mmCIF file of C-alpha atoms and ligand atoms in Angstrom:
data_model
loop_
_atom_site.group_PDB
_atom_site.id
_atom_site.type_symbol
_atom_site.label_atom_id
_atom_site.label_comp_id
_atom_site.label_asym_id
_atom_site.label_seq_id
_atom_site.Cartn_x
_atom_site.Cartn_y
_atom_site.Cartn_z
ATOM 1 C CA MET A 1 -227.844 26.128 19.102
ATOM 2 C CA GLY A 2 -225.436 27.345 21.772
ATOM 3 C CA ILE A 3 -226.173 28.429 25.310
ATOM 4 C CA ASN A 4 -229.673 29.836 25.867
ATOM 5 C CA PHE A 5 -228.963 32.876 28.012
ATOM 6 C CA LYS A 6 -232.661 33.829 28.248
ATOM 7 C CA GLN A 7 -233.121 30.872 30.568
ATOM 8 C CA LEU A 8 -230.187 31.706 32.789
ATOM 9 C CA LYS A 9 -230.154 33.928 35.851
ATOM 10 C CA LYS A 10 -228.285 37.166 35.313
ATOM 11 C CA LEU A 11 -226.017 37.664 38.342
ATOM 12 C CA ASN A 12 -224.435 40.957 37.407
ATOM 13 C CA GLU A 13 -224.228 43.389 34.533
ATOM 14 C CA GLY A 14 -221.376 45.855 34.124
ATOM 15 C CA LYS A 15 -220.304 48.257 31.412
ATOM 16 C CA THR A 16 -218.742 45.638 29.131
ATOM 17 C CA LYS A 17 -219.976 42.242 30.302
ATOM 18 C CA VAL A 18 -222.907 40.311 31.697
ATOM 19 C CA ILE A 19 -222.367 37.555 34.264
ATOM 20 C CA TYR A 20 -224.810 34.595 34.227
ATOM 21 C CA GLU A 21 -225.108 31.611 36.532
ATOM 22 C CA ASN A 22 -223.949 28.257 35.233
ATOM 23 C CA PRO A 23 -226.601 25.780 36.436
ATOM 24 C CA SER A 24 -224.438 22.781 35.624
ATOM 25 C CA ASP A 25 -221.542 24.015 37.774
ATOM 26 C CA LYS A 26 -222.269 26.430 40.613
ATOM 27 C CA LYS A 27 -218.569 27.131 41.191
ATOM 28 C CA THR A 28 -218.311 28.785 37.776
ATOM 29 C CA VAL A 29 -220.156 31.551 35.900
ATOM 30 C CA TYR A 30 -220.607 32.599 32.283
ATOM 31 C CA MET A 31 -219.075 35.892 31.262
ATOM 32 C CA ARG A 32 -220.682 37.340 28.134
ATOM 33 C CA PHE A 33 -219.085 40.281 26.360
ATOM 34 C CA LYS A 34 -221.109 43.304 25.165
ATOM 35 C CA ASP A 35 -220.553 45.706 22.261
ATOM 36 C CA ASP A 36 -220.407 48.690 24.626
ATOM 37 C CA ILE A 37 -217.362 50.885 25.010
ATOM 38 C CA THR A 38 -217.036 53.496 27.741
ATOM 39 C CA ALA A 39 -214.492 56.029 28.996
ATOM 40 C CA GLY A 40 -214.272 58.662 31.705
ATOM 41 C CA ASP A 41 -215.940 56.469 34.357
ATOM 42 C CA GLY A 42 -218.787 55.636 31.996
ATOM 43 C CA VAL A 43 -219.624 59.239 31.017
ATOM 44 C CA LYS A 44 -218.563 58.659 27.383
ATOM 45 C CA HIS A 45 -220.462 55.659 26.021
ATOM 46 C CA ASP A 46 -220.957 54.084 22.586
ATOM 47 C CA ILE A 47 -221.851 50.788 20.961
ATOM 48 C CA ILE A 48 -219.412 49.357 18.437
ATOM 49 C CA GLU A 49 -221.002 46.483 16.590
ATOM 50 C CA GLY A 50 -218.701 43.465 16.682
ATOM 51 C CA LYS A 51 -216.592 44.742 19.582
ATOM 52 C CA ALA A 52 -217.806 41.948 21.889
ATOM 53 C CA LEU A 53 -216.422 39.315 19.523
ATOM 54 C CA VAL A 54 -213.068 41.071 19.203
ATOM 55 C CA ASP A 55 -212.751 41.580 22.986
ATOM 56 C CA TRP A 56 -213.715 37.975 23.655
ATOM 57 C CA LYS A 57 -210.909 36.772 21.393
ATOM 58 C CA THR A 58 -208.313 39.090 22.928
ATOM 59 C CA ASN A 59 -209.394 38.145 26.445
ATOM 60 C CA ARG A 60 -209.343 34.414 25.646
ATOM 61 C CA ASP A 61 -205.853 34.503 24.135
ATOM 62 C CA ILE A 62 -204.398 36.618 26.931
ATOM 63 C CA PHE A 63 -205.874 34.536 29.740
ATOM 64 C CA GLU A 64 -204.881 31.252 28.076
ATOM 65 C CA TYR A 65 -201.344 32.606 27.818
ATOM 66 C CA LEU A 66 -201.328 33.742 31.467
ATOM 67 C CA ASN A 67 -202.666 30.363 32.600
ATOM 68 C CA ARG A 68 -199.831 28.705 30.673
ATOM 69 C CA CYS A 69 -197.415 31.018 32.494
ATOM 70 C CA GLY A 70 -198.802 29.747 35.806
ATOM 71 C CA VAL A 71 -200.533 32.981 36.812
ATOM 72 C CA ARG A 72 -203.516 32.321 39.120
ATOM 73 C CA THR A 73 -206.496 33.529 37.043
ATOM 74 C CA HIS A 74 -210.245 32.883 37.168
ATOM 75 C CA TYR A 75 -210.327 31.969 33.462
ATOM 76 C CA LEU A 76 -211.325 28.418 32.491
ATOM 77 C CA SER A 77 -212.557 28.241 28.887
ATOM 78 C CA SER A 78 -214.428 29.915 26.033
ATOM 79 C CA PRO A 79 -217.220 27.564 24.968
ATOM 80 C CA GLU A 80 -218.728 29.752 22.236
ATOM 81 C CA GLU A 81 -218.210 33.149 20.599
ATOM 82 C CA LYS A 82 -218.466 36.078 23.024
ATOM 83 C CA VAL A 83 -218.769 33.718 26.037
ATOM 84 C CA SER A 84 -216.207 32.578 28.588
ATOM 85 C CA ILE A 85 -216.479 30.371 31.657
ATOM 86 C CA VAL A 86 -214.651 31.599 34.747
ATOM 87 C CA LYS A 87 -214.381 30.517 38.383
ATOM 88 C CA LYS A 88 -217.069 32.252 40.419
ATOM 89 C CA LEU A 89 -215.821 35.010 42.662
ATOM 90 C CA ASP A 90 -216.402 34.545 46.424
ATOM 91 C CA LEU A 91 -215.307 38.013 47.444
ATOM 92 C CA LYS A 92 -214.699 41.023 45.278
ATOM 93 C CA ILE A 93 -211.711 43.253 45.997
ATOM 94 C CA ASN A 94 -213.012 46.674 45.007
ATOM 95 C CA LEU A 95 -209.770 47.904 43.541
ATOM 96 C CA GLU A 96 -208.562 48.845 40.102
ATOM 97 C CA VAL A 97 -204.876 48.085 40.100
ATOM 98 C CA VAL A 98 -202.922 50.220 37.660
ATOM 99 C CA THR A 99 -199.361 49.229 36.775
ATOM 100 C CA ARG A 100 -197.022 51.447 34.783
ATOM 101 C CA ARG A 101 -193.799 50.850 32.908
ATOM 102 C CA VAL A 102 -193.807 54.095 30.931
ATOM 103 C CA ALA A 103 -195.229 57.435 32.090
ATOM 104 C CA THR A 104 -198.202 58.748 30.122
ATOM 105 C CA GLY A 105 -201.840 59.721 30.694
ATOM 106 C CA SER A 106 -203.104 60.875 34.085
ATOM 107 C CA ILE A 107 -199.762 60.471 35.871
ATOM 108 C CA LEU A 108 -198.393 63.381 33.825
ATOM 109 C CA HIS A 109 -200.857 65.761 35.494
ATOM 110 C CA TRP A 110 -200.215 64.643 39.045
ATOM 111 C CA GLY A 111 -196.523 64.923 39.601
ATOM 112 C CA GLY A 112 -195.235 66.879 36.639
ATOM 113 C CA GLU A 113 -193.886 63.582 35.364
ATOM 114 C CA THR A 114 -192.195 63.638 31.946
ATOM 115 C CA GLU A 115 -193.907 61.560 29.295
ATOM 116 C CA GLY A 116 -191.895 58.479 28.359
ATOM 117 C CA LYS A 117 -190.109 58.110 31.698
ATOM 118 C CA ARG A 118 -189.394 54.436 32.281
ATOM 119 C CA TYR A 119 -190.214 52.908 35.660
ATOM 120 C CA ASP A 120 -188.050 50.046 36.814
ATOM 121 C CA PRO A 121 -189.252 48.585 39.098
ATOM 122 C CA LEU A 122 -192.823 48.965 37.879
ATOM 123 C CA ILE A 123 -195.046 51.388 39.734
ATOM 124 C CA THR A 124 -198.429 50.317 41.035
ATOM 125 C CA GLN A 125 -201.460 52.422 41.941
ATOM 126 C CA PHE A 126 -204.434 51.087 43.843
ATOM 127 C CA HIS A 127 -207.679 52.868 43.040
ATOM 128 C CA TYR A 128 -210.927 52.319 44.895
ATOM 129 C CA LYS A 129 -213.330 51.083 42.166
ATOM 130 C CA ASP A 130 -216.209 53.549 42.187
ATOM 131 C CA ASP A 131 -217.248 55.472 39.058
ATOM 132 C CA PHE A 132 -219.196 58.027 41.111
ATOM 133 C CA LEU A 133 -216.092 58.862 43.166
ATOM 134 C CA HIS A 134 -213.899 58.692 40.000
ATOM 135 C CA ASP A 135 -211.855 55.761 41.303
ATOM 136 C CA PRO A 136 -209.835 57.647 43.946
ATOM 137 C CA LEU A 137 -206.260 56.655 44.644
ATOM 138 C CA LEU A 138 -205.787 54.916 47.986
ATOM 139 C CA ASP A 139 -202.935 55.179 50.393
ATOM 140 C CA GLU A 140 -200.983 51.926 50.668
ATOM 141 C CA SER A 141 -201.347 51.647 54.441
ATOM 142 C CA TYR A 142 -205.108 52.084 54.059
ATOM 143 C CA ILE A 143 -205.285 49.145 51.635
ATOM 144 C CA ASP A 144 -203.316 47.056 54.081
ATOM 145 C CA PHE A 145 -205.847 48.060 56.754
ATOM 146 C CA ILE A 146 -208.837 46.988 54.605
ATOM 147 C CA VAL A 147 -207.230 43.678 53.755
ATOM 148 C CA HIS A 148 -206.353 42.909 57.362
ATOM 149 C CA LYS A 149 -209.913 43.732 58.402
ATOM 150 C CA LYS A 150 -210.885 40.827 56.170
ATOM 151 C CA ASN A 151 -208.290 38.673 57.986
ATOM 152 C CA GLY A 152 -206.335 38.193 54.833
ATOM 153 C CA THR A 153 -202.831 38.356 53.550
ATOM 154 C CA GLU A 154 -204.214 39.096 50.086
ATOM 155 C CA TYR A 155 -202.511 42.430 49.658
ATOM 156 C CA LYS A 156 -199.045 40.910 49.417
ATOM 157 C CA GLN A 157 -200.321 38.097 47.179
ATOM 158 C CA MET A 158 -202.102 40.611 44.975
ATOM 159 C CA ARG A 159 -198.946 42.703 44.542
ATOM 160 C CA GLU A 160 -196.923 39.662 43.499
ATOM 161 C CA LEU A 161 -199.596 38.370 41.149
ATOM 162 C CA ASN A 162 -199.940 41.813 39.632
ATOM 163 C CA ALA A 163 -196.227 42.285 38.903
ATOM 164 C CA ASP A 164 -195.957 38.731 37.482
ATOM 165 C CA THR A 165 -198.920 39.347 35.180
ATOM 166 C CA PHE A 166 -197.486 42.596 33.856
ATOM 167 C CA ILE A 167 -194.058 41.110 33.203
ATOM 168 C CA HIS A 168 -195.458 38.047 31.404
ATOM 169 C CA LEU A 169 -197.607 40.221 29.151
ATOM 170 C CA GLU A 170 -194.840 42.735 28.537
ATOM 171 C CA LYS A 171 -192.635 39.848 27.316
ATOM 172 C CA ALA A 172 -195.375 38.486 25.070
ATOM 173 C CA PHE A 173 -196.026 41.852 23.396
ATOM 174 C CA ALA A 174 -192.276 42.406 23.012
ATOM 175 C CA HIS A 175 -192.207 39.431 20.604
ATOM 176 C CA PHE A 176 -194.364 41.556 18.313
ATOM 177 C CA LYS A 177 -192.309 44.730 18.790
ATOM 178 C CA ILE A 178 -194.885 46.364 21.017
ATOM 179 C CA GLN A 179 -194.365 47.929 24.446
ATOM 180 C CA LEU A 180 -196.936 47.323 27.166
ATOM 181 C CA VAL A 181 -197.009 50.869 28.549
ATOM 182 C CA ASP A 182 -199.475 50.439 31.409
ATOM 183 C CA MET A 183 -202.380 48.253 32.416
ATOM 184 C CA LYS A 184 -205.434 48.093 34.713
ATOM 185 C CA LEU A 185 -206.367 44.811 36.382
ATOM 186 C CA GLU A 186 -208.859 43.547 38.940
ATOM 187 C CA TYR A 187 -208.574 40.920 41.641
ATOM 188 C CA GLY A 188 -210.902 38.815 43.769
ATOM 189 C CA ILE A 189 -210.901 36.002 46.306
ATOM 190 C CA ILE A 190 -211.803 32.441 45.270
ATOM 191 C CA ASP A 191 -211.457 29.582 47.780
ATOM 192 C CA GLY A 192 -209.513 31.848 50.109
ATOM 193 C CA ARG A 193 -206.876 32.867 47.552
ATOM 194 C CA VAL A 194 -206.336 35.942 45.407
ATOM 195 C CA TYR A 195 -207.112 35.477 41.715
ATOM 196 C CA LEU A 196 -206.748 37.703 38.694
ATOM 197 C CA ILE A 197 -210.360 38.228 37.553
ATOM 198 C CA ASP A 198 -212.475 40.257 35.142
ATOM 199 C CA GLU A 199 -211.222 40.846 31.586
ATOM 200 C CA ILE A 200 -208.059 41.865 29.767
ATOM 201 C CA THR A 201 -208.944 43.510 26.460
ATOM 202 C CA GLY A 202 -208.067 46.575 24.387
ATOM 203 C CA GLY A 203 -209.555 48.759 27.115
ATOM 204 C CA SER A 204 -207.260 47.357 29.800
ATOM 205 C CA PHE A 205 -203.893 48.673 28.643
ATOM 206 C CA ARG A 206 -201.842 51.026 26.502
ATOM 207 C CA LEU A 207 -199.771 49.465 23.743
ATOM 208 C CA TRP A 208 -197.192 51.438 21.768
ATOM 209 C CA PRO A 209 -195.330 49.869 18.847
ATOM 210 C CA TYR A 210 -191.530 50.159 18.757
ATOM 211 C CA ALA A 211 -190.345 53.124 16.677
ATOM 212 C CA LYS A 212 -187.246 51.279 15.472
ATOM 213 C CA ASP A 213 -186.006 47.770 14.945
ATOM 214 C CA GLU A 214 -183.798 47.651 18.007
ATOM 215 C CA PRO A 215 -185.050 50.219 20.507
ATOM 216 C CA ASN A 216 -183.064 50.906 23.646
ATOM 217 C CA LEU A 217 -185.752 50.261 26.216
ATOM 218 C CA LYS A 218 -183.469 50.309 29.244
ATOM 219 C CA GLN A 219 -182.872 54.066 29.365
ATOM 220 C CA ASP A 220 -184.521 56.572 31.703
ATOM 221 C CA ASN A 221 -186.838 57.936 29.026
ATOM 222 C CA VAL A 222 -188.044 55.708 26.175
ATOM 223 C CA LEU A 223 -190.401 58.106 24.387
ATOM 224 C CA ALA A 224 -188.173 58.388 21.291
ATOM 225 C CA GLU A 225 -187.899 54.582 21.092
ATOM 226 C CA LEU A 226 -191.659 54.110 20.840
ATOM 227 C CA ASN A 227 -194.272 55.186 18.345
ATOM 228 C CA SER A 228 -196.990 56.571 20.590
ATOM 229 C CA SER A 229 -199.043 57.889 17.677
ATOM 230 C CA GLY A 230 -199.263 54.283 16.381
ATOM 231 C CA ARG A 231 -200.995 53.360 19.633
ATOM 232 C CA LEU A 232 -203.181 50.241 19.623
ATOM 233 C CA ASP A 233 -205.542 50.882 22.470
ATOM 234 C CA LYS A 234 -208.535 52.648 23.949
ATOM 235 C CA ASP A 235 -206.769 56.017 23.968
ATOM 236 C CA THR A 236 -207.946 56.311 20.339
ATOM 237 C CA TYR A 237 -211.498 56.268 21.726
ATOM 238 C CA ARG A 238 -210.705 58.641 24.615
ATOM 239 C CA MET A 239 -209.223 61.051 22.055
ATOM 240 C CA GLY A 240 -212.438 61.023 20.009
ATOM 241 C CA GLU A 241 -211.392 58.959 16.972
ATOM 242 C CA ASP A 242 -214.270 57.633 14.898
ATOM 243 C CA LEU A 243 -215.660 54.297 16.024
ATOM 244 C CA GLU A 244 -214.553 52.342 12.944
ATOM 245 C CA LYS A 245 -210.976 53.412 13.579
ATOM 246 C CA VAL A 246 -211.294 52.428 17.231
ATOM 247 C CA LYS A 247 -212.615 49.023 16.198
ATOM 248 C CA SER A 248 -209.756 48.496 13.757
ATOM 249 C CA LYS A 249 -207.268 49.113 16.586
ATOM 250 C CA PHE A 250 -209.013 46.535 18.759
ATOM 251 C CA GLU A 251 -208.926 44.093 15.828
ATOM 252 C CA ALA A 252 -205.200 44.696 15.442
ATOM 253 C CA ILE A 253 -204.731 43.800 19.113
ATOM 254 C CA ALA A 254 -206.743 40.584 18.660
ATOM 255 C CA MET A 255 -204.565 39.632 15.673
ATOM 256 C CA ILE A 256 -201.477 39.940 17.855
ATOM 257 C CA THR A 257 -202.841 38.111 20.888
ATOM 258 C CA ASP A 258 -203.995 35.342 18.525
ATOM 259 C CA LYS A 259 -200.294 34.580 18.108
ATOM 260 C CA PHE A 260 -199.665 34.344 21.867
ATOM 261 C CA LYS A 261 -200.343 30.610 21.612
ATOM 262 C CA ASP A 262 -197.046 30.286 19.725
ATOM 263 C CA VAL A 263 -195.060 32.294 22.306
ATOM 264 C CA SER A 264 -192.899 29.953 24.359
ATOM 265 C CA ILE A 265 -192.945 30.430 28.117
HETATM 266 N N1 ADP B 301 -214.899 35.520 38.272
HETATM 267 C C1 ADP B 301 -215.944 36.338 38.420
HETATM 268 N N2 ADP B 301 -217.050 35.915 39.090
HETATM 269 C C2 ADP B 301 -218.103 36.736 39.257
HETATM 270 N N3 ADP B 301 -218.181 38.001 38.803
HETATM 271 C C3 ADP B 301 -217.112 38.468 38.115
HETATM 272 C C4 ADP B 301 -215.948 37.675 37.892
HETATM 273 N N4 ADP B 301 -215.053 38.425 37.180
HETATM 274 C C5 ADP B 301 -215.634 39.636 36.993
HETATM 275 N N5 ADP B 301 -216.863 39.686 37.541
HETATM 276 C C6 ADP B 301 -217.795 40.824 37.587
HETATM 277 O O1 ADP B 301 -218.371 41.063 36.339
HETATM 278 C C7 ADP B 301 -219.045 42.304 36.433
HETATM 279 C C8 ADP B 301 -219.166 42.937 35.069
HETATM 280 O O2 ADP B 301 -217.930 43.368 34.580
HETATM 281 P P1 ADP B 301 -217.759 44.771 33.839
HETATM 282 O O3 ADP B 301 -218.723 44.858 32.718
HETATM 283 O O4 ADP B 301 -216.296 44.911 33.518
HETATM 284 O O5 ADP B 301 -218.178 45.759 35.014
HETATM 285 P P2 ADP B 301 -217.735 47.254 35.354
HETATM 286 O O6 ADP B 301 -218.660 48.125 34.580
HETATM 287 O O7 ADP B 301 -217.968 47.321 36.834
HETATM 288 O O8 ADP B 301 -216.273 47.414 34.968
HETATM 289 C C9 ADP B 301 -218.270 43.121 37.462
HETATM 290 O O9 ADP B 301 -219.100 43.394 38.554
HETATM 291 C C10 ADP B 301 -217.153 42.173 37.859
HETATM 292 O O10 ADP B 301 -216.782 42.278 39.212
HETATM 293 MG MG1 MG B 302 -214.771 46.283 33.843
#
């Protein structure tokens, strides 16, 4: 049986999910995961059969953990495989918010940053979400300007919510000897407040396993403490690994987040 999506109005379709109306509760929507995987602002694109199921599990376990931590998220429940119910967004904040604990990826090209440098406090980048423009980085005062134009105080709320989310997830992965290196999140307004929205799956972050039993993660550079070639994330796809290998990494993530329900808060 299950939910008959053919009868439901499609509200939005993105690269990895389809959003459908929920006729029995207009304040919520269905979020249905797809098998698609993309990189480079959608230029690289493939279908990995079974990816939707794996992402749905990861997303469910992460959001249920964050809700337990008291983070304000849109996530409500997961009524059937590949489908979640979330609070319907009133206003989208067109930002991709990138948070970094350890330097790697694009930041190495910008400032001559050394790979493995540890940021404490975390650093946060606000990118305008637009594939065509390649998600340009925005100046902080400009974001403040946009937010105030909308008569909101959301920017400050969003910053706090974002740091809390990162720290909660970093702690959870640490139980499994994995470092949350960096992460990309999205936010929106529901009932006048900022909520963490969208998805958190293997494509949302970089995860590097610890290289030793008791790594020293408080030093200025932690590259030698972590096993970056054992990475469990979408970088395998960006680097051109075969799709089965990519899928197995996403499955490994889902096996870890499955255990988040046992992590005490
Ligand atoms: N709580 C929500 N209510 C309504 N729409 C949402 C909610 N959370 C996420 N969305 C929307 O779902 C759409 C599909 O997501 P996704 O496939 O990730 O798109 P994209 O390709 O833009 O990254 C996006 O437009 C996103 O803003
Ligand atoms: Mg997305």
